[in-house]
XYZ file of C-alpha atoms in Angstrom:
765
model
C 47.317 54.747 -81.298
C 45.229 56.008 -83.676
C 43.750 59.560 -84.160
C 40.107 60.198 -82.870
C 38.011 61.686 -85.705
C 36.459 65.120 -85.536
C 34.374 65.329 -83.212
C 34.045 62.094 -82.114
C 32.986 61.602 -77.987
C 35.695 60.601 -76.156
C 35.759 56.444 -74.710
C 35.419 55.854 -71.164
C 37.542 53.605 -69.747
C 36.708 50.891 -66.922
C 38.517 48.765 -65.272
C 35.954 45.219 -66.224
C 37.298 46.470 -70.077
C 40.136 45.960 -69.434
C 41.672 42.855 -71.057
C 44.955 41.777 -73.521
C 46.855 40.174 -76.566
C 49.045 38.026 -77.509
C 53.361 39.238 -75.229
C 54.179 42.526 -76.496
C 50.915 44.350 -77.021
C 47.815 45.032 -74.371
C 44.446 46.197 -76.070
C 42.530 48.479 -73.921
C 38.551 48.647 -74.602
C 36.434 51.518 -74.112
C 33.346 51.786 -74.315
C 33.140 53.362 -78.242
C 36.687 52.759 -79.502
C 39.421 49.391 -78.901
C 42.822 50.838 -79.807
C 45.867 48.067 -79.950
C 48.774 49.678 -77.374
C 52.587 48.524 -78.534
C 54.475 47.408 -75.096
C 58.456 46.892 -75.218
C 58.172 44.317 -72.834
C 57.754 39.859 -73.275
C 54.399 40.657 -70.443
C 51.748 42.919 -70.010
C 51.350 42.879 -66.401
C 54.687 45.551 -66.150
C 52.137 47.845 -68.624
C 48.783 46.861 -66.523
C 50.136 47.215 -63.502
C 51.386 51.149 -64.460
C 47.795 51.885 -65.518
C 45.962 50.368 -62.257
C 48.351 52.303 -60.584
C 47.306 55.761 -61.813
C 44.920 58.329 -59.731
C 43.053 59.225 -63.197
C 42.450 55.905 -64.253
C 41.624 54.719 -60.315
C 39.463 57.513 -60.187
C 37.592 57.395 -63.514
C 38.167 60.527 -64.953
C 39.733 58.522 -68.070
C 39.171 58.673 -72.226
C 40.613 58.213 -74.888
C 43.532 60.706 -75.002
C 44.756 59.091 -71.708
C 47.965 56.844 -72.454
C 48.820 60.087 -74.755
C 48.503 62.502 -71.706
C 50.209 59.706 -69.251
C 53.858 58.783 -70.860
C 54.885 57.821 -67.740
C 52.591 54.649 -68.113
C 55.237 53.243 -70.594
C 58.055 53.446 -68.113
C 58.055 49.521 -67.113
C 59.636 48.477 -64.520
C 62.028 45.206 -64.544
C 60.686 42.187 -62.594
C 62.114 42.046 -59.020
C 61.684 37.317 -59.148
C 61.095 38.431 -55.550
C 59.592 34.721 -55.066
C 62.423 32.837 -57.005
C 65.224 34.996 -54.880
C 63.620 34.830 -51.336
C 63.042 30.552 -52.677
C 66.981 30.794 -52.464
C 67.122 32.224 -49.571
C 64.768 29.588 -47.906
C 66.924 27.270 -50.034
C 70.282 27.686 -48.713
C 69.014 27.932 -44.669
C 67.816 24.413 -44.737
C 71.286 23.378 -46.820
C 73.897 25.501 -44.712
C 71.861 27.164 -41.421
C 71.219 30.898 -40.454
C 73.236 33.100 -42.482
C 73.068 35.682 -39.993
C 75.562 34.468 -37.142
C 74.299 32.447 -34.300
C 76.040 33.059 -31.001
C 74.124 30.293 -29.031
C 72.636 27.357 -30.574
C 69.659 27.605 -29.139
C 65.962 26.883 -32.253
C 63.226 29.816 -32.412
C 59.853 28.772 -31.151
C 57.817 26.774 -33.692
C 55.664 28.767 -31.595
C 53.705 32.537 -33.440
C 53.622 34.664 -30.928
C 49.900 35.961 -30.881
C 48.454 39.246 -30.942
C 45.670 40.901 -28.732
C 43.056 42.521 -30.416
C 42.594 45.319 -31.391
C 39.996 47.995 -31.501
C 38.368 49.047 -35.172
C 39.360 52.753 -35.889
C 41.651 55.082 -35.624
C 44.024 54.912 -32.890
C 43.189 57.920 -29.747
C 45.004 60.950 -29.824
C 48.151 60.995 -27.975
C 51.009 63.105 -27.601
C 52.335 63.463 -30.371
C 49.211 64.922 -31.549
C 50.478 68.291 -29.275
C 54.119 67.909 -30.911
C 52.147 68.340 -34.665
C 49.784 71.312 -32.966
C 52.523 72.673 -30.851
C 56.058 72.303 -31.829
C 59.008 71.040 -29.444
C 58.433 74.056 -27.371
C 54.680 74.104 -26.483
C 55.315 70.070 -26.530
C 57.888 70.430 -24.205
C 55.504 73.129 -21.982
C 52.596 70.667 -21.527
C 55.372 67.800 -20.568
C 56.425 69.496 -17.895
C 52.926 70.968 -17.046
C 52.202 66.995 -16.973
C 50.235 65.439 -13.775
C 51.487 62.109 -13.587
C 54.698 59.983 -14.284
C 55.329 59.668 -17.568
C 56.397 56.624 -19.043
C 59.389 56.559 -22.695
C 58.797 52.552 -24.213
C 62.187 51.289 -24.685
C 60.787 47.938 -26.443
C 60.968 48.769 -29.036
C 64.780 49.945 -29.459
C 67.016 49.304 -26.345
C 65.106 46.547 -24.694
C 65.998 43.826 -27.401
C 69.328 46.045 -27.442
C 70.128 44.688 -24.155
C 68.576 41.195 -23.878
C 68.669 40.124 -27.163
C 71.827 41.584 -28.913
C 69.647 44.185 -31.114
C 68.387 41.045 -33.232
C 64.316 41.939 -32.940
C 63.173 42.300 -36.404
C 60.786 44.675 -38.482
C 58.115 42.002 -39.213
C 57.441 41.314 -35.164
C 57.367 44.958 -33.971
C 54.374 45.879 -36.915
C 52.231 42.893 -35.630
C 51.645 45.006 -32.475
C 52.204 48.280 -33.362
C 47.954 48.504 -33.824
C 47.791 47.666 -30.442
C 50.516 49.744 -29.138
C 49.209 52.988 -31.024
C 45.494 51.732 -29.488
C 46.552 51.597 -25.716
C 49.052 53.220 -25.014
C 48.239 56.820 -26.261
C 48.498 58.398 -23.225
C 52.984 57.134 -23.480
C 55.656 60.237 -23.763
C 57.452 58.519 -26.647
C 57.785 54.633 -27.873
C 61.724 54.764 -28.484
C 62.505 52.740 -31.817
C 65.017 54.012 -33.927
C 68.860 55.012 -33.603
C 71.682 53.206 -31.752
C 73.129 49.800 -32.569
C 69.606 49.628 -34.614
C 71.095 51.188 -37.027
C 72.905 49.264 -38.294
C 72.676 45.376 -37.061
C 69.736 46.551 -38.732
C 71.604 46.109 -41.962
C 73.813 44.026 -41.060
C 72.321 41.366 -39.743
C 68.525 41.692 -40.202
C 69.419 42.350 -44.364
C 66.422 44.786 -43.699
C 66.596 48.896 -44.242
C 66.595 50.926 -40.804
C 64.985 53.475 -42.891
C 62.175 50.930 -44.160
C 61.111 50.487 -40.887
C 60.997 53.712 -39.710
C 58.039 54.637 -42.672
C 56.304 51.662 -41.338
C 56.219 52.165 -37.417
C 54.676 55.157 -37.987
C 52.636 54.460 -40.104
C 50.665 52.022 -37.815
C 51.647 54.469 -34.492
C 50.668 58.052 -36.100
C 49.521 58.828 -32.293
C 52.784 58.081 -30.106
C 55.882 60.522 -30.042
C 58.566 58.682 -31.864
C 61.972 58.783 -30.404
C 65.696 57.728 -31.208
C 69.115 57.990 -30.048
C 71.377 59.803 -31.702
C 75.280 59.862 -30.553
C 75.940 63.407 -31.794
C 78.756 63.493 -33.589
C 78.683 60.190 -34.517
C 75.263 60.717 -35.846
C 73.783 56.660 -35.683
C 77.688 55.103 -36.460
C 80.905 54.740 -34.513
C 83.350 57.440 -35.504
C 83.213 61.264 -36.841
C 81.152 61.885 -39.656
C 80.971 65.133 -42.457
C 79.025 68.148 -40.185
C 76.723 67.703 -43.600
C 76.359 64.198 -43.332
C 74.359 64.391 -39.900
C 72.432 67.122 -40.530
C 71.019 65.429 -43.224
C 70.838 62.218 -41.488
C 68.006 64.034 -38.905
C 67.150 65.742 -41.837
C 65.908 63.250 -43.178
C 65.384 61.212 -40.089
C 61.774 63.908 -39.433
C 60.766 63.339 -42.597
C 60.419 59.765 -41.921
C 58.781 60.787 -38.903
C 61.353 60.751 -36.378
C 60.342 62.782 -33.433
C 62.032 62.996 -30.121
C 66.479 63.078 -30.997
C 67.978 62.012 -27.668
C 71.675 63.720 -28.433
C 74.279 62.204 -26.674
C 77.899 61.802 -26.949
C 80.073 58.790 -25.273
C 82.957 61.141 -23.733
C 80.142 64.052 -22.706
C 82.586 66.104 -25.225
C 80.630 69.095 -25.173
C 81.476 70.085 -29.095
C 80.680 66.795 -30.388
C 76.742 67.145 -28.688
C 76.698 70.297 -29.664
C 76.485 69.626 -33.077
C 74.039 66.920 -32.600
C 71.572 69.158 -31.522
C 71.624 71.585 -33.503
C 71.550 69.324 -36.490
C 68.340 68.147 -34.640
C 66.567 71.306 -33.809
C 67.252 73.345 -37.448
C 65.776 69.215 -38.727
C 62.460 70.289 -36.941
C 62.685 67.236 -34.132
C 62.564 67.621 -30.809
C 66.433 67.950 -28.585
C 67.280 65.864 -25.749
C 70.528 66.619 -24.644
C 71.660 63.511 -22.810
C 74.111 63.542 -19.858
C 76.174 60.277 -19.610
C 76.068 59.162 -16.327
C 78.976 56.847 -15.222
C 80.404 57.192 -11.114
C 79.090 57.957 -7.803
C 77.190 61.584 -7.472
C 76.143 59.503 -4.475
C 80.159 58.411 -3.097
C 82.398 61.131 -1.670
C 85.297 58.950 -2.560
C 84.204 58.831 -6.899
C 86.606 62.520 -7.211
C 86.244 62.658 -11.079
C 82.152 62.733 -12.402
C 81.159 64.991 -9.082
C 77.467 66.425 -8.767
C 78.918 69.406 -9.674
C 80.406 68.404 -12.667
C 77.162 67.391 -14.395
C 74.871 69.955 -13.183
C 77.780 72.444 -15.218
C 77.143 69.960 -17.959
C 73.916 70.256 -17.761
C 73.986 73.778 -17.885
C 76.001 74.368 -20.930
C 73.099 71.725 -22.803
C 70.381 74.408 -21.424
C 71.900 77.006 -22.855
C 72.363 76.029 -26.046
C 68.577 75.433 -26.526
C 67.827 72.088 -25.528
C 63.906 71.245 -25.246
C 63.936 68.535 -22.875
C 66.966 67.650 -20.605
C 68.180 63.902 -19.982
C 70.015 61.623 -17.811
C 71.191 58.949 -19.817
C 72.827 55.870 -17.047
C 73.665 53.623 -19.803
C 75.055 50.758 -16.729
C 72.545 51.501 -14.336
C 74.477 53.141 -11.641
C 72.129 55.063 -10.434
C 71.669 54.123 -6.780
C 68.278 55.725 -5.422
C 70.076 58.039 -2.792
C 72.302 59.397 -6.557
C 69.260 59.508 -8.000
C 67.965 62.234 -5.543
C 71.128 63.836 -4.862
C 71.106 64.279 -8.962
C 67.958 64.862 -10.179
C 66.669 67.255 -6.570
C 70.381 68.973 -7.775
C 69.074 69.294 -11.730
C 65.142 71.017 -10.626
C 66.005 72.984 -7.757
C 68.283 74.705 -10.682
C 66.062 74.123 -13.802
C 62.399 74.621 -13.119
C 60.721 75.025 -16.026
C 62.914 72.268 -17.606
C 61.570 68.592 -18.497
C 63.769 66.646 -17.384
C 63.615 62.853 -18.687
C 65.961 59.286 -17.402
C 67.583 56.511 -18.347
C 68.437 53.331 -16.600
C 68.887 49.561 -17.064
C 67.480 46.633 -14.283
C 71.697 45.648 -14.371
C 71.384 45.461 -10.142
C 68.030 44.877 -9.900
C 67.775 48.158 -8.135
C 66.443 50.211 -11.782
C 62.672 50.703 -10.703
C 63.833 51.805 -6.850
C 66.094 54.080 -8.547
C 63.170 55.545 -10.617
C 60.541 55.762 -8.621
C 63.360 58.122 -6.250
C 63.692 60.451 -9.963
C 60.257 60.847 -10.016
C 59.734 61.644 -5.869
C 62.853 64.282 -6.709
C 60.557 66.199 -10.179
C 61.707 63.546 -13.102
C 59.017 64.201 -15.586
C 59.723 61.533 -17.511
C 61.026 57.348 -16.688
C 62.652 54.705 -19.042
C 61.226 51.431 -18.731
C 59.962 48.416 -20.866
C 57.017 45.446 -20.255
C 57.665 43.187 -18.458
C 58.358 40.587 -20.992
C 60.821 42.637 -22.833
C 61.886 44.462 -18.786
C 64.760 43.378 -16.041
C 68.544 42.772 -16.163
C 70.370 44.153 -18.486
C 66.861 46.090 -20.033
C 65.210 48.834 -18.940
C 63.005 48.349 -15.345
C 59.560 46.957 -15.852
C 56.510 48.652 -17.683
C 53.903 47.025 -14.679
C 56.372 47.569 -11.480
C 55.988 51.012 -12.838
C 52.508 51.631 -13.803
C 51.061 49.182 -9.659
C 54.088 51.230 -8.011
C 52.399 54.512 -8.712
C 49.251 53.770 -9.333
C 46.042 55.786 -7.051
C 50.002 59.183 -6.011
C 50.223 61.720 -7.499
C 52.612 59.752 -9.794
C 50.249 57.564 -11.516
C 50.863 56.966 -15.239
C 47.369 56.588 -16.524
C 48.450 53.259 -18.049
C 45.388 50.256 -17.507
C 47.984 47.079 -16.033
C 45.301 44.822 -17.730
C 46.724 46.357 -21.256
C 50.105 46.061 -19.600
C 49.583 42.581 -19.268
C 48.308 41.895 -22.769
C 51.090 44.062 -24.696
C 53.555 41.672 -22.719
C 51.894 38.162 -23.218
C 52.525 38.826 -27.319
C 56.818 39.625 -26.751
C 56.719 36.605 -24.022
C 55.771 34.769 -26.937
C 57.860 37.002 -29.217
C 60.852 36.808 -27.449
C 60.644 32.797 -27.518
C 61.460 33.575 -31.237
C 65.381 34.551 -31.004
C 65.906 32.524 -28.501
C 70.060 32.886 -30.018
C 70.128 36.075 -28.883
C 67.892 35.071 -26.438
C 70.984 36.673 -23.040
C 69.515 34.641 -20.629
C 71.316 31.226 -22.189
C 73.882 31.827 -19.995
C 73.117 35.431 -18.008
C 69.903 34.094 -15.361
C 69.825 37.524 -13.103
C 70.751 40.510 -12.782
C 73.843 41.322 -10.732
C 75.146 43.570 -8.729
C 78.678 43.874 -9.814
C 78.144 46.248 -13.179
C 78.699 48.977 -10.286
C 82.834 47.306 -10.636
C 83.014 46.880 -14.083
C 80.626 49.530 -15.346
C 79.312 48.050 -18.434
C 76.612 49.647 -19.887
C 73.378 47.224 -20.209
C 73.345 47.817 -23.906
C 76.527 46.441 -24.379
C 76.719 43.798 -21.398
C 74.770 41.026 -23.595
C 77.113 42.033 -26.910
C 79.794 41.739 -25.184
C 79.357 37.816 -23.953
C 78.925 36.596 -27.006
C 81.877 38.616 -28.539
C 83.487 37.072 -26.168
C 82.121 33.940 -27.147
C 82.538 33.990 -30.573
C 86.273 34.605 -30.657
C 86.572 31.571 -28.387
C 86.200 32.983 -25.159
C 82.794 32.577 -23.613
C 84.162 30.295 -20.710
C 86.105 32.726 -20.086
C 83.396 36.032 -19.663
C 84.257 36.394 -15.943
C 88.070 37.587 -16.694
C 86.238 39.724 -19.874
C 84.390 42.075 -17.080
C 87.674 42.103 -14.830
C 89.712 43.002 -17.885
C 87.006 45.785 -18.637
C 88.032 46.817 -15.694
C 91.019 47.805 -15.938
C 90.252 48.665 -20.099
C 89.271 50.987 -18.142
C 91.908 51.669 -16.353
C 94.242 52.407 -18.846
C 92.085 54.841 -21.008
C 91.064 57.082 -19.043
C 88.499 56.555 -16.352
C 86.423 56.896 -19.572
C 82.472 57.370 -20.131
C 81.789 54.919 -21.000
C 78.861 54.430 -24.136
C 78.711 53.561 -27.362
C 81.547 54.104 -29.203
C 83.870 54.103 -26.261
C 81.777 51.055 -24.676
C 83.333 49.389 -27.806
C 86.788 50.588 -27.202
C 86.968 49.446 -23.705
C 85.354 46.786 -24.803
C 87.651 45.739 -27.324
C 90.707 46.578 -25.350
C 89.789 44.190 -22.545
C 88.756 41.125 -24.828
C 92.509 41.757 -26.421
C 93.523 41.477 -23.087
C 92.401 38.358 -22.444
C 92.696 36.721 -25.556
C 96.061 36.949 -24.881
C 96.950 36.857 -22.390
C 97.959 40.003 -20.318
C 97.812 41.877 -17.397
C 96.745 46.329 -17.320
C 100.582 46.221 -16.648
C 102.058 44.337 -19.264
C 99.790 46.028 -21.930
C 101.268 50.111 -20.555
C 105.294 48.201 -20.837
C 104.371 46.672 -23.797
C 102.346 49.411 -25.441
C 104.529 50.056 -27.993
C 104.370 46.310 -29.878
C 101.810 45.345 -29.396
C 98.935 45.131 -32.543
C 95.576 46.711 -30.413
C 92.272 46.519 -31.744
C 91.499 48.822 -34.469
C 88.746 51.052 -32.675
C 91.646 51.357 -29.627
C 94.728 52.972 -31.381
C 92.038 54.964 -33.191
C 90.516 56.577 -30.487
C 93.983 57.104 -28.751
C 94.332 58.995 -32.091
C 91.481 61.641 -31.170
C 88.789 60.461 -33.495
C 86.045 60.283 -31.063
C 86.571 63.771 -29.393
C 88.795 64.979 -26.598
C 87.673 62.584 -23.189
C 86.883 64.002 -20.124
C 90.714 65.619 -18.160
C 92.241 64.327 -21.297
C 94.216 61.245 -22.881
C 95.872 58.653 -20.887
C 100.239 59.019 -20.869
C 102.221 57.724 -21.773
C 99.532 54.586 -22.841
C 99.209 57.402 -25.657
C 102.666 58.045 -26.521
C 103.560 54.577 -26.949
C 100.417 53.674 -28.907
C 100.065 55.884 -31.379
C 103.727 56.793 -32.286
C 104.085 58.608 -34.881
C 101.006 58.012 -35.640
C 98.869 61.191 -36.966
C 96.894 63.047 -34.296
C 93.022 64.744 -34.636
C 93.395 67.931 -31.876
C 89.525 69.766 -31.218
C 86.406 68.471 -32.601
C 86.943 65.625 -34.880
C 84.308 66.427 -37.371
C 85.331 69.792 -38.129
C 88.518 69.268 -40.373
C 86.339 66.374 -42.799
C 85.214 68.228 -45.212
C 81.640 67.767 -46.789
C 80.276 65.062 -48.354
C 79.189 64.885 -51.874
C 75.498 63.597 -51.975
C 75.347 63.790 -55.378
C 78.450 61.543 -56.070
C 77.625 59.313 -53.357
C 74.448 58.755 -55.023
C 76.069 58.303 -58.515
C 78.839 55.752 -57.305
C 76.083 53.898 -55.891
C 73.964 53.562 -58.557
C 76.632 52.887 -60.863
C 76.926 49.970 -58.022
C 74.285 48.773 -57.954
C 72.716 49.122 -61.302
C 69.990 46.439 -60.616
C 68.054 47.988 -57.314
C 66.405 50.976 -56.072
C 68.433 53.886 -54.509
C 66.136 55.889 -52.070
C 67.460 59.258 -50.075
C 67.504 57.234 -47.955
C 69.741 54.186 -49.154
C 72.134 57.525 -49.793
C 71.920 58.613 -46.205
C 72.871 54.841 -44.859
C 76.237 54.589 -47.106
C 77.297 57.561 -45.934
C 76.987 56.083 -42.350
C 77.727 52.791 -42.861
C 79.666 52.270 -47.269
C 80.674 48.941 -45.900
C 77.332 47.509 -44.544
C 75.155 48.913 -47.315
C 76.691 47.732 -50.197
C 77.067 44.005 -49.164
C 72.921 45.091 -48.053
C 72.056 45.737 -51.183
C 74.336 42.706 -52.136
C 72.370 40.781 -49.745
C 68.708 42.162 -51.273
C 69.397 41.244 -54.931
C 70.412 37.682 -54.786
C 67.651 36.847 -51.941
C 65.475 39.263 -52.003
C 63.005 40.426 -49.245
C 64.015 38.311 -46.498
C 61.849 41.494 -44.473
C 58.904 39.359 -45.720
C 59.350 35.779 -44.087
C 58.450 35.415 -40.289
C 61.015 35.282 -37.923
C 61.729 31.231 -37.432
C 61.441 30.906 -41.702
C 64.358 33.224 -41.711
C 66.213 31.960 -39.175
C 65.552 28.609 -39.147
C 63.640 27.927 -42.791
C 60.506 25.592 -43.249
C 60.476 21.700 -43.063
C 60.106 19.041 -45.609
C 56.554 19.340 -46.719
C 55.791 22.697 -44.765
C 52.826 24.697 -46.156
C 52.731 28.780 -45.510
C 52.293 31.740 -47.049
C 54.609 35.302 -47.835
C 53.122 38.498 -48.397
C 55.356 40.199 -50.311
C 52.925 43.393 -50.216
C 49.538 43.958 -49.859
C 47.472 42.026 -52.799
C 50.288 39.799 -53.655
C 51.005 36.497 -51.637
C 53.339 33.380 -51.765
C 51.981 30.567 -51.559
C 54.912 27.787 -50.882
C 55.806 24.617 -49.874
C 59.084 22.828 -48.953
C 59.218 18.995 -50.744
C 62.611 17.868 -50.737
C 66.144 18.217 -49.630
C 68.586 16.087 -52.769
C 71.655 14.927 -51.511
C 75.400 16.153 -52.456
C 76.520 16.227 -55.773
C 80.013 16.205 -57.174
C 80.446 19.681 -57.590
C 79.422 20.218 -53.583
C 75.785 20.577 -53.984
C 71.662 20.593 -52.967
C 68.824 20.331 -55.189
C 66.074 22.255 -53.184
C 62.778 21.640 -54.242
C 59.521 23.297 -53.296
C 56.559 24.001 -54.897
C 55.466 27.782 -55.449
C 51.877 28.710 -56.108
C 51.383 25.257 -57.471
C 53.965 24.928 -59.528
C 57.058 23.216 -59.047
C 60.458 25.034 -58.751
C 64.151 24.068 -57.854
C 67.067 25.364 -56.275
C 70.762 25.048 -56.459
C 72.684 25.576 -52.994
C 75.782 25.439 -52.779
C 76.246 23.049 -48.987
C 78.975 25.377 -46.904
C 79.374 22.653 -44.379
C 80.510 20.063 -47.298
C 82.597 22.253 -49.106
C 84.398 23.509 -45.813
C 84.308 19.956 -44.714
C 86.887 19.357 -48.422
C 89.264 22.095 -47.683
C 92.336 22.128 -44.578
C 93.032 25.825 -43.714
C 97.078 25.553 -42.791
C 97.636 26.268 -38.737
C 100.976 28.416 -37.577
C 103.843 26.916 -35.868
C 103.363 28.974 -32.875
C 107.675 28.033 -32.104
C 109.037 29.374 -35.977
C 109.289 33.063 -35.515
C 108.182 34.417 -39.135
C 104.646 32.627 -39.281
C 101.332 34.996 -38.595
C 98.600 33.720 -37.026
C 95.134 34.996 -36.428
C 94.615 35.974 -33.244
C 91.749 35.267 -33.045
C 88.501 33.566 -34.842
C 86.979 36.811 -37.442
C 86.681 37.748 -41.437
C 90.034 38.853 -43.186
C 88.848 42.239 -44.484
C 91.556 43.853 -45.475
C 95.564 42.137 -46.453
C 97.854 45.175 -45.587
C 100.904 43.752 -47.765
C 101.831 41.359 -50.937
C 103.671 38.929 -51.282
C 107.264 39.924 -51.891
C 106.035 42.945 -50.517
C 109.425 44.496 -46.951
C 107.824 44.904 -43.827
C 109.323 46.861 -41.578
C 108.699 45.485 -37.107
C 105.521 46.983 -36.399
C 103.953 47.456 -39.736
C 100.040 46.400 -40.357
C 99.928 43.469 -42.403
C 95.674 42.562 -42.847
C 91.782 43.492 -40.631
C 90.501 41.125 -38.801
C 86.374 41.410 -38.584
C 84.395 39.184 -35.005
C 81.469 40.545 -33.708
C 81.501 44.259 -35.308
C 85.087 43.995 -33.741
C 88.796 45.212 -35.856
C 92.170 44.213 -35.369
C 94.709 44.751 -36.927
C 97.334 42.264 -37.085
C 101.131 43.089 -37.216
C 104.171 42.648 -37.985
C 106.707 41.108 -35.145
C 109.175 40.897 -37.165
C 110.760 43.836 -39.984
C 112.110 40.880 -43.497
C 110.342 39.953 -46.657
C 106.635 38.413 -46.504
C 107.645 34.422 -48.474
C 103.247 33.523 -48.865
C 100.435 34.858 -48.049
C 97.313 32.276 -46.671
C 94.546 34.144 -46.629
C 92.140 36.719 -48.472
C 89.196 39.182 -48.357
C 86.561 38.164 -46.532
C 87.518 34.343 -45.616
C 86.535 33.314 -41.971
C 89.650 31.888 -39.527
C 89.954 30.593 -36.819
C 92.075 31.425 -33.722
C 96.158 30.633 -35.138
C 95.063 29.983 -39.196
C 98.153 31.085 -40.261
C 97.635 34.488 -42.593
C 101.724 34.870 -43.367
C 104.516 33.766 -43.485
C 107.229 36.395 -42.981
C 111.149 35.756 -44.302
């Protein structure tokens, strides 16, 4: 920039006087002076975007020293090319169908849900205002002193985790959020994060779970947010270094989380205490949750008794929990048991807020929650009517109606519940391919026998379907009971419930009874989750590990004694961030990304690779995300405020010799085309050999799945029982072990290859 002459008055920059020069230069005009600025770019746009987003410029307080004083204006971000990437995604879906796994062949509804009218202005104050003003202890005191029954709405997490396989996208949650903020401000909380939503967001929806939390927090500032924290497992299926759990809670709180429901899948106290300490140190409200199983009203059930639950509650209250929760993850809490359990806890802890969570699988959920409220519970969990019942939570409308005019009145308007429910009734149609009603037409009281958690019920069915066991789901449920007995009668909630479910499907897949599994335990290739559980990777179950089953499965494998995370070295976050920046050089790496990679390293890497290829698919409507546009369909995609793409799908070309199809679009009035490989056509040109079961050395896939690891090479000598490869299907990993000793003759698979059942993996001679 040319120097200003002595005594020269500074010019004043205005937006209206910004203009452009030929590529490579920007010209800024002031009222007194004009100067060129060389920009190392093929276009002025990145530089001008930096100018237009500068606070000083926007305030109009700049002079001719503006550029000298703001060198960051030249930190030019490379173009993200989001539009082209989204066209690539849409073309891929139009040619090959959904990228996310679809368990049931059902198309999304062509009708988008209608958002009810939202009043202008800020939403009214809610319980979060009390929390921000009084802190966690004052908040808990206010909850206990509140007159009437308080409700937590699970619609944003556990309801769709239970009914729709956790597939609801941020796009549809954001649309209804302003209505919820304005009309449900007297909710105790909204559960919208944690549990399975964290990994499913990246793994199947290709969106950032942290971005979901940030965007919902902005739209709902007045209602506390609640998450499900799996104790020392954080939001994963295994233990993590202690500092990872602490850092995770700290960053979650910074991003808008308020209440941390902390539980452990085995009610293993050391794991729970770690999670409670992490949430409390982050400044969150600690809600320690006791996972419920059995039946405290049945004197023949002697393992998990009323005394067991009260003693565990004593330990959690001593540890400083702000709220005490009973987490009835399978909906086993009958009305009589509700009276006994909540009554005993209320008598023992008169000042402690009590929160009850259940599922409505049996159909008795509303009755049980009313019994809990009568016995002294302060808060119960519900889901809006269209997302309630069956494996979800009891109906919000039913609880609101049943308590109206009583001492338990919720203060929620029924008319608003109807409007809220109507939105979700229409939104649910978008997720028809994941809806449990495709196979389940009602709840089922057999849950009192199989004790399958509501959140697992639909996932277990979809897993069974993907493994070719969809017609044997009744057998899977019976095998679940037997698998639970094999493992010692566990508390069953993620991840322990997944372990029982993996073993049950393994038994059905291989046509094995409980007695056969026990007898052949030293020979079978058990799912990896089962082996790691017996090693002690998630903690010690109440009553100890089952013997001699454990010793037969593990043989000489190492065993962990005590709390698993205690023996793990601290995670070096700086080193991890450095590695991520090296691997994903074209993608921005945020502190939240580092936590995602710490929880799910492989899933995070795949997510980043996906977004680098296909762009921000979270901007697409759910129908477009799942099935793409129809030919001649016109639509808009808002990338961010002020940046909207106008797209029209024009045509789909014929298959060329390279197995590709050309897809034609109109983007903002310009013709664009994308070449897409037709994977189905390619598959038809390739036939994978099947295992010949009468040839002893041929090893086949025990189930359909993706090859995620090959542990041997051709020519290697292997022993009987040695791991050969690892397969994955719907988050279930299975190790394929060698049934014989010998030498690997030929390997027929590669990592990331998708296999059908009995596809040949390798030959041993």
